[in-house]
Amino acid sequence: MASFSLFANTPFEFSLLLKIATFLVLFLIIFFFYNFIVSKNDLTFDNSYAFFIFTIFLSYFLKLTFTYKTLLILLLYILFLRKIYSLRSHRRVLQKLFDSGFWLSVLFILEPFTAMFSILIFTAIYLHQKPIINNLIAPVFGFLAPLIIYFSYCFWFDELYVFTNLFYFDEFYSLFFYSKDNFHWIVGLILALSVISIFLKSPKAFSVNNSFKKSWILLIIHFIVAVFFSLLIPNKNGTELLFLLFPTAVIIANGLEAVNSKFIRNVFIIVFLISAFALPFLL
């Protein structure tokens, strides 16, 4: 019996295992870097709420993530955020700023509308570092590096139109897209919990002038930028909602920490855990 192949000269059984293994590795890397950013930069107290909420949120959009491009974009986004939130430290600042511009540029090539997140770079500079000329131009040079390479590639193969298309956006799509597959319920829940958490945590966060206060401001701005990104991106397919998961998970985790009742926190966790198993059957 002839063997069916997904890849050239690769048996179906092996290619399927390879595909599953690749997805698992990408998911594990994403989870690792997410947890690393949160714990290394003290974005929450010493607990696993943020990791738990991020995992649950990602399960809501699981069927959107089963493409290599989506997982790659999500990984690049996490790598970009790693540099942004690490700016609270004053070590290797110029390298971090260059790297943040570099990762954003690679993201831009895959999804041009992610250029909106450049706001986070300059916000982080203002909050954690000094807005001197070296700090301001380092991410610009980092952003230009992949673009120059990509331009050279397109020029060499006589496909400059591919490069120039990065700077043109299609017409705006209706927000009613999110009514498809009941995404509007999930988005509404995530946004509502995030706003409530901001009001719960902000009084305490703003009462003390420390590094967390600056990180909290950056998280709120990150949340706002991610919301506008999801609303304004021309080509909506649902995957843009994944850009909301990092700030919302961390913000909601902080809101959960602000709740004094252990019973309420446990009920919240149980409900979220049940929702992760129930939603796939409801959507």
PDB file of N, CA and C in Angstrom, residues 19-20 23-24 26-28 30-31 53-71 74 181 183 186 190 237-239 241-242 245 275-281 283:
ATOM      1  N   LYS A  19       5.187  16.589  13.298  1.00  0.00           N
ATOM      2  CA  LYS A  19       4.353  17.780  13.419  1.00  0.00           C
ATOM      3  C   LYS A  19       3.877  17.965  14.858  1.00  0.00           C
ATOM      4  N   ILE A  20       3.424  16.883  15.491  1.00  0.00           N
ATOM      5  CA  ILE A  20       2.968  16.959  16.881  1.00  0.00           C
ATOM      6  C   ILE A  20       4.125  17.375  17.794  1.00  0.00           C
ATOM      7  N   PHE A  23       4.886  21.122  17.398  1.00  0.00           N
ATOM      8  CA  PHE A  23       3.901  21.940  18.104  1.00  0.00           C
ATOM      9  C   PHE A  23       4.144  21.911  19.611  1.00  0.00           C
ATOM     10  N   LEU A  24       4.419  20.730  20.156  1.00  0.00           N
ATOM     11  CA  LEU A  24       4.661  20.605  21.594  1.00  0.00           C
ATOM     12  C   LEU A  24       5.887  21.400  22.018  1.00  0.00           C
ATOM     13  N   LEU A  26       7.180  24.035  20.498  1.00  0.00           N
ATOM     14  CA  LEU A  26       6.875  25.465  20.411  1.00  0.00           C
ATOM     15  C   LEU A  26       6.030  25.917  21.594  1.00  0.00           C
ATOM     16  N   PHE A  27       5.031  25.111  21.973  1.00  0.00           N
ATOM     17  CA  PHE A  27       4.205  25.448  23.132  1.00  0.00           C
ATOM     18  C   PHE A  27       5.050  25.506  24.403  1.00  0.00           C
ATOM     19  N   LEU A  28       5.924  24.530  24.583  1.00  0.00           N
ATOM     20  CA  LEU A  28       6.760  24.490  25.786  1.00  0.00           C
ATOM     21  C   LEU A  28       7.691  25.693  25.849  1.00  0.00           C
ATOM     22  N   ILE A  30       7.129  28.648  24.479  1.00  0.00           N
ATOM     23  CA  ILE A  30       6.290  29.805  24.775  1.00  0.00           C
ATOM     24  C   ILE A  30       5.969  29.862  26.266  1.00  0.00           C
ATOM     25  N   PHE A  31       5.567  28.726  26.837  1.00  0.00           N
ATOM     26  CA  PHE A  31       5.252  28.679  28.265  1.00  0.00           C
ATOM     27  C   PHE A  31       6.484  29.002  29.109  1.00  0.00           C
ATOM     28  N   ILE A  53      -3.475  31.302  34.593  1.00  0.00           N
ATOM     29  CA  ILE A  53      -4.457  32.060  33.805  1.00  0.00           C
ATOM     30  C   ILE A  53      -4.040  32.102  32.337  1.00  0.00           C
ATOM     31  N   PHE A  54      -2.736  32.297  32.073  1.00  0.00           N
ATOM     32  CA  PHE A  54      -2.249  32.307  30.692  1.00  0.00           C
ATOM     33  C   PHE A  54      -2.539  30.975  30.009  1.00  0.00           C
ATOM     34  N   THR A  55      -2.317  29.879  30.723  1.00  0.00           N
ATOM     35  CA  THR A  55      -2.576  28.541  30.174  1.00  0.00           C
ATOM     36  C   THR A  55      -4.060  28.354  29.863  1.00  0.00           C
ATOM     37  N   ILE A  56      -4.915  28.798  30.781  1.00  0.00           N
ATOM     38  CA  ILE A  56      -6.364  28.675  30.572  1.00  0.00           C
ATOM     39  C   ILE A  56      -6.801  29.522  29.375  1.00  0.00           C
ATOM     40  N   PHE A  57      -6.322  30.763  29.317  1.00  0.00           N
ATOM     41  CA  PHE A  57      -6.676  31.649  28.199  1.00  0.00           C
ATOM     42  C   PHE A  57      -6.217  31.057  26.870  1.00  0.00           C
ATOM     43  N   LEU A  58      -5.019  30.503  26.859  1.00  0.00           N
ATOM     44  CA  LEU A  58      -4.506  29.914  25.614  1.00  0.00           C
ATOM     45  C   LEU A  58      -5.359  28.730  25.183  1.00  0.00           C
ATOM     46  N   SER A  59      -5.897  27.998  26.153  1.00  0.00           N
ATOM     47  CA  SER A  59      -6.767  26.858  25.822  1.00  0.00           C
ATOM     48  C   SER A  59      -8.058  27.321  25.150  1.00  0.00           C
ATOM     49  N   TYR A  60      -8.509  28.544  25.467  1.00  0.00           N
ATOM     50  CA  TYR A  60      -9.712  29.078  24.826  1.00  0.00           C
ATOM     51  C   TYR A  60      -9.512  29.240  23.318  1.00  0.00           C
ATOM     52  N   PHE A  61      -8.272  29.564  22.933  1.00  0.00           N
ATOM     53  CA  PHE A  61      -7.988  29.847  21.522  1.00  0.00           C
ATOM     54  C   PHE A  61      -7.141  28.741  20.898  1.00  0.00           C
ATOM     55  N   LEU A  62      -7.232  27.546  21.459  1.00  0.00           N
ATOM     56  CA  LEU A  62      -6.349  26.466  21.033  1.00  0.00           C
ATOM     57  C   LEU A  62      -6.487  26.152  19.547  1.00  0.00           C
ATOM     58  N   LYS A  63      -7.713  26.180  19.047  1.00  0.00           N
ATOM     59  CA  LYS A  63      -7.894  25.823  17.639  1.00  0.00           C
ATOM     60  C   LYS A  63      -7.319  26.881  16.690  1.00  0.00           C
ATOM     61  N   LEU A  64      -7.049  28.101  17.228  1.00  0.00           N
ATOM     62  CA  LEU A  64      -6.431  29.139  16.404  1.00  0.00           C
ATOM     63  C   LEU A  64      -4.924  28.998  16.323  1.00  0.00           C
ATOM     64  N   THR A  65      -4.347  28.226  17.252  1.00  0.00           N
ATOM     65  CA  THR A  65      -2.883  28.171  17.351  1.00  0.00           C
ATOM     66  C   THR A  65      -2.267  27.006  16.596  1.00  0.00           C
ATOM     67  N   PHE A  66      -3.086  26.189  15.929  1.00  0.00           N
ATOM     68  CA  PHE A  66      -2.544  25.004  15.277  1.00  0.00           C
ATOM     69  C   PHE A  66      -2.032  25.300  13.870  1.00  0.00           C
ATOM     70  N   THR A  67      -1.258  26.359  13.763  1.00  0.00           N
ATOM     71  CA  THR A  67      -0.493  26.631  12.547  1.00  0.00           C
ATOM     72  C   THR A  67       0.899  27.067  12.985  1.00  0.00           C
ATOM     73  N   TYR A  68       1.878  26.715  12.203  1.00  0.00           N
ATOM     74  CA  TYR A  68       3.251  27.074  12.560  1.00  0.00           C
ATOM     75  C   TYR A  68       3.431  28.588  12.612  1.00  0.00           C
ATOM     76  N   LYS A  69       2.803  29.299  11.678  1.00  0.00           N
ATOM     77  CA  LYS A  69       2.975  30.743  11.631  1.00  0.00           C
ATOM     78  C   LYS A  69       2.422  31.402  12.893  1.00  0.00           C
ATOM     79  N   THR A  70       1.251  30.956  13.352  1.00  0.00           N
ATOM     80  CA  THR A  70       0.646  31.540  14.545  1.00  0.00           C
ATOM     81  C   THR A  70       1.526  31.314  15.769  1.00  0.00           C
ATOM     82  N   LEU A  71       2.007  30.091  15.947  1.00  0.00           N
ATOM     83  CA  LEU A  71       2.869  29.794  17.087  1.00  0.00           C
ATOM     84  C   LEU A  71       4.193  30.538  16.993  1.00  0.00           C
ATOM     85  N   LEU A  74       3.526  34.134  17.958  1.00  0.00           N
ATOM     86  CA  LEU A  74       3.332  34.218  19.409  1.00  0.00           C
ATOM     87  C   LEU A  74       4.667  34.102  20.138  1.00  0.00           C
ATOM     88  N   ASP A 181     -18.027  32.176  16.001  1.00  0.00           N
ATOM     89  CA  ASP A 181     -17.524  31.173  16.944  1.00  0.00           C
ATOM     90  C   ASP A 181     -17.597  31.623  18.398  1.00  0.00           C
ATOM     91  N   PHE A 183     -16.568  34.194  19.865  1.00  0.00           N
ATOM     92  CA  PHE A 183     -15.370  34.824  20.398  1.00  0.00           C
ATOM     93  C   PHE A 183     -15.708  36.056  21.236  1.00  0.00           C
ATOM     94  N   ILE A 186     -15.813  35.344  24.945  1.00  0.00           N
ATOM     95  CA  ILE A 186     -14.482  35.153  25.536  1.00  0.00           C
ATOM     96  C   ILE A 186     -13.760  36.490  25.673  1.00  0.00           C
ATOM     97  N   ILE A 190     -12.553  38.337  29.163  1.00  0.00           N
ATOM     98  CA  ILE A 190     -11.151  38.682  29.417  1.00  0.00           C
ATOM     99  C   ILE A 190     -10.994  40.178  29.682  1.00  0.00           C
ATOM    100  N   ASN A 237      -8.525  37.470  11.846  1.00  0.00           N
ATOM    101  CA  ASN A 237      -8.822  36.037  11.720  1.00  0.00           C
ATOM    102  C   ASN A 237      -8.932  35.361  13.080  1.00  0.00           C
ATOM    103  N   GLY A 238      -8.863  36.154  14.140  1.00  0.00           N
ATOM    104  CA  GLY A 238      -8.974  35.626  15.491  1.00  0.00           C
ATOM    105  C   GLY A 238      -7.645  35.488  16.195  1.00  0.00           C
ATOM    106  N   THR A 239      -6.570  35.249  15.436  1.00  0.00           N
ATOM    107  CA  THR A 239      -5.264  35.045  16.066  1.00  0.00           C
ATOM    108  C   THR A 239      -4.725  36.325  16.706  1.00  0.00           C
ATOM    109  N   LEU A 241      -6.145  38.062  18.745  1.00  0.00           N
ATOM    110  CA  LEU A 241      -6.559  38.058  20.151  1.00  0.00           C
ATOM    111  C   LEU A 241      -5.486  37.449  21.050  1.00  0.00           C
ATOM    112  N   LEU A 242      -4.587  36.657  20.478  1.00  0.00           N
ATOM    113  CA  LEU A 242      -3.518  36.056  21.263  1.00  0.00           C
ATOM    114  C   LEU A 242      -2.574  37.112  21.833  1.00  0.00           C
ATOM    115  N   LEU A 245      -3.236  38.038  25.477  1.00  0.00           N
ATOM    116  CA  LEU A 245      -3.124  37.054  26.544  1.00  0.00           C
ATOM    117  C   LEU A 245      -2.056  37.391  27.577  1.00  0.00           C
ATOM    118  N   SER A 275     -13.970  25.940  32.916  1.00  0.00           N
ATOM    119  CA  SER A 275     -14.210  26.615  31.635  1.00  0.00           C
ATOM    120  C   SER A 275     -13.271  26.140  30.546  1.00  0.00           C
ATOM    121  N   ALA A 276     -12.030  25.777  30.918  1.00  0.00           N
ATOM    122  CA  ALA A 276     -11.060  25.312  29.936  1.00  0.00           C
ATOM    123  C   ALA A 276     -11.517  24.019  29.265  1.00  0.00           C
ATOM    124  N   PHE A 277     -12.244  23.176  30.026  1.00  0.00           N
ATOM    125  CA  PHE A 277     -12.723  21.913  29.470  1.00  0.00           C
ATOM    126  C   PHE A 277     -14.093  22.078  28.805  1.00  0.00           C
ATOM    127  N   ALA A 278     -14.879  23.048  29.283  1.00  0.00           N
ATOM    128  CA  ALA A 278     -16.245  23.212  28.781  1.00  0.00           C
ATOM    129  C   ALA A 278     -16.310  24.010  27.485  1.00  0.00           C
ATOM    130  N   LEU A 279     -15.490  25.063  27.370  1.00  0.00           N
ATOM    131  CA  LEU A 279     -15.601  25.961  26.215  1.00  0.00           C
ATOM    132  C   LEU A 279     -15.390  25.281  24.866  1.00  0.00           C
ATOM    133  N   PRO A 280     -14.437  24.344  24.724  1.00  0.00           N
ATOM    134  CA  PRO A 280     -14.278  23.691  23.414  1.00  0.00           C
ATOM    135  C   PRO A 280     -15.544  23.031  22.900  1.00  0.00           C
ATOM    136  N   PHE A 281     -16.437  22.594  23.814  1.00  0.00           N
ATOM    137  CA  PHE A 281     -17.697  21.958  23.393  1.00  0.00           C
ATOM    138  C   PHE A 281     -18.787  22.987  23.110  1.00  0.00           C
ATOM    139  N   LEU A 283     -18.083  26.181  21.750  1.00  0.00           N
ATOM    140  CA  LEU A 283     -17.728  27.034  20.613  1.00  0.00           C
ATOM    141  C   LEU A 283     -17.937  26.284  19.299  1.00  0.00           C
TER     142      LEU A 283
END
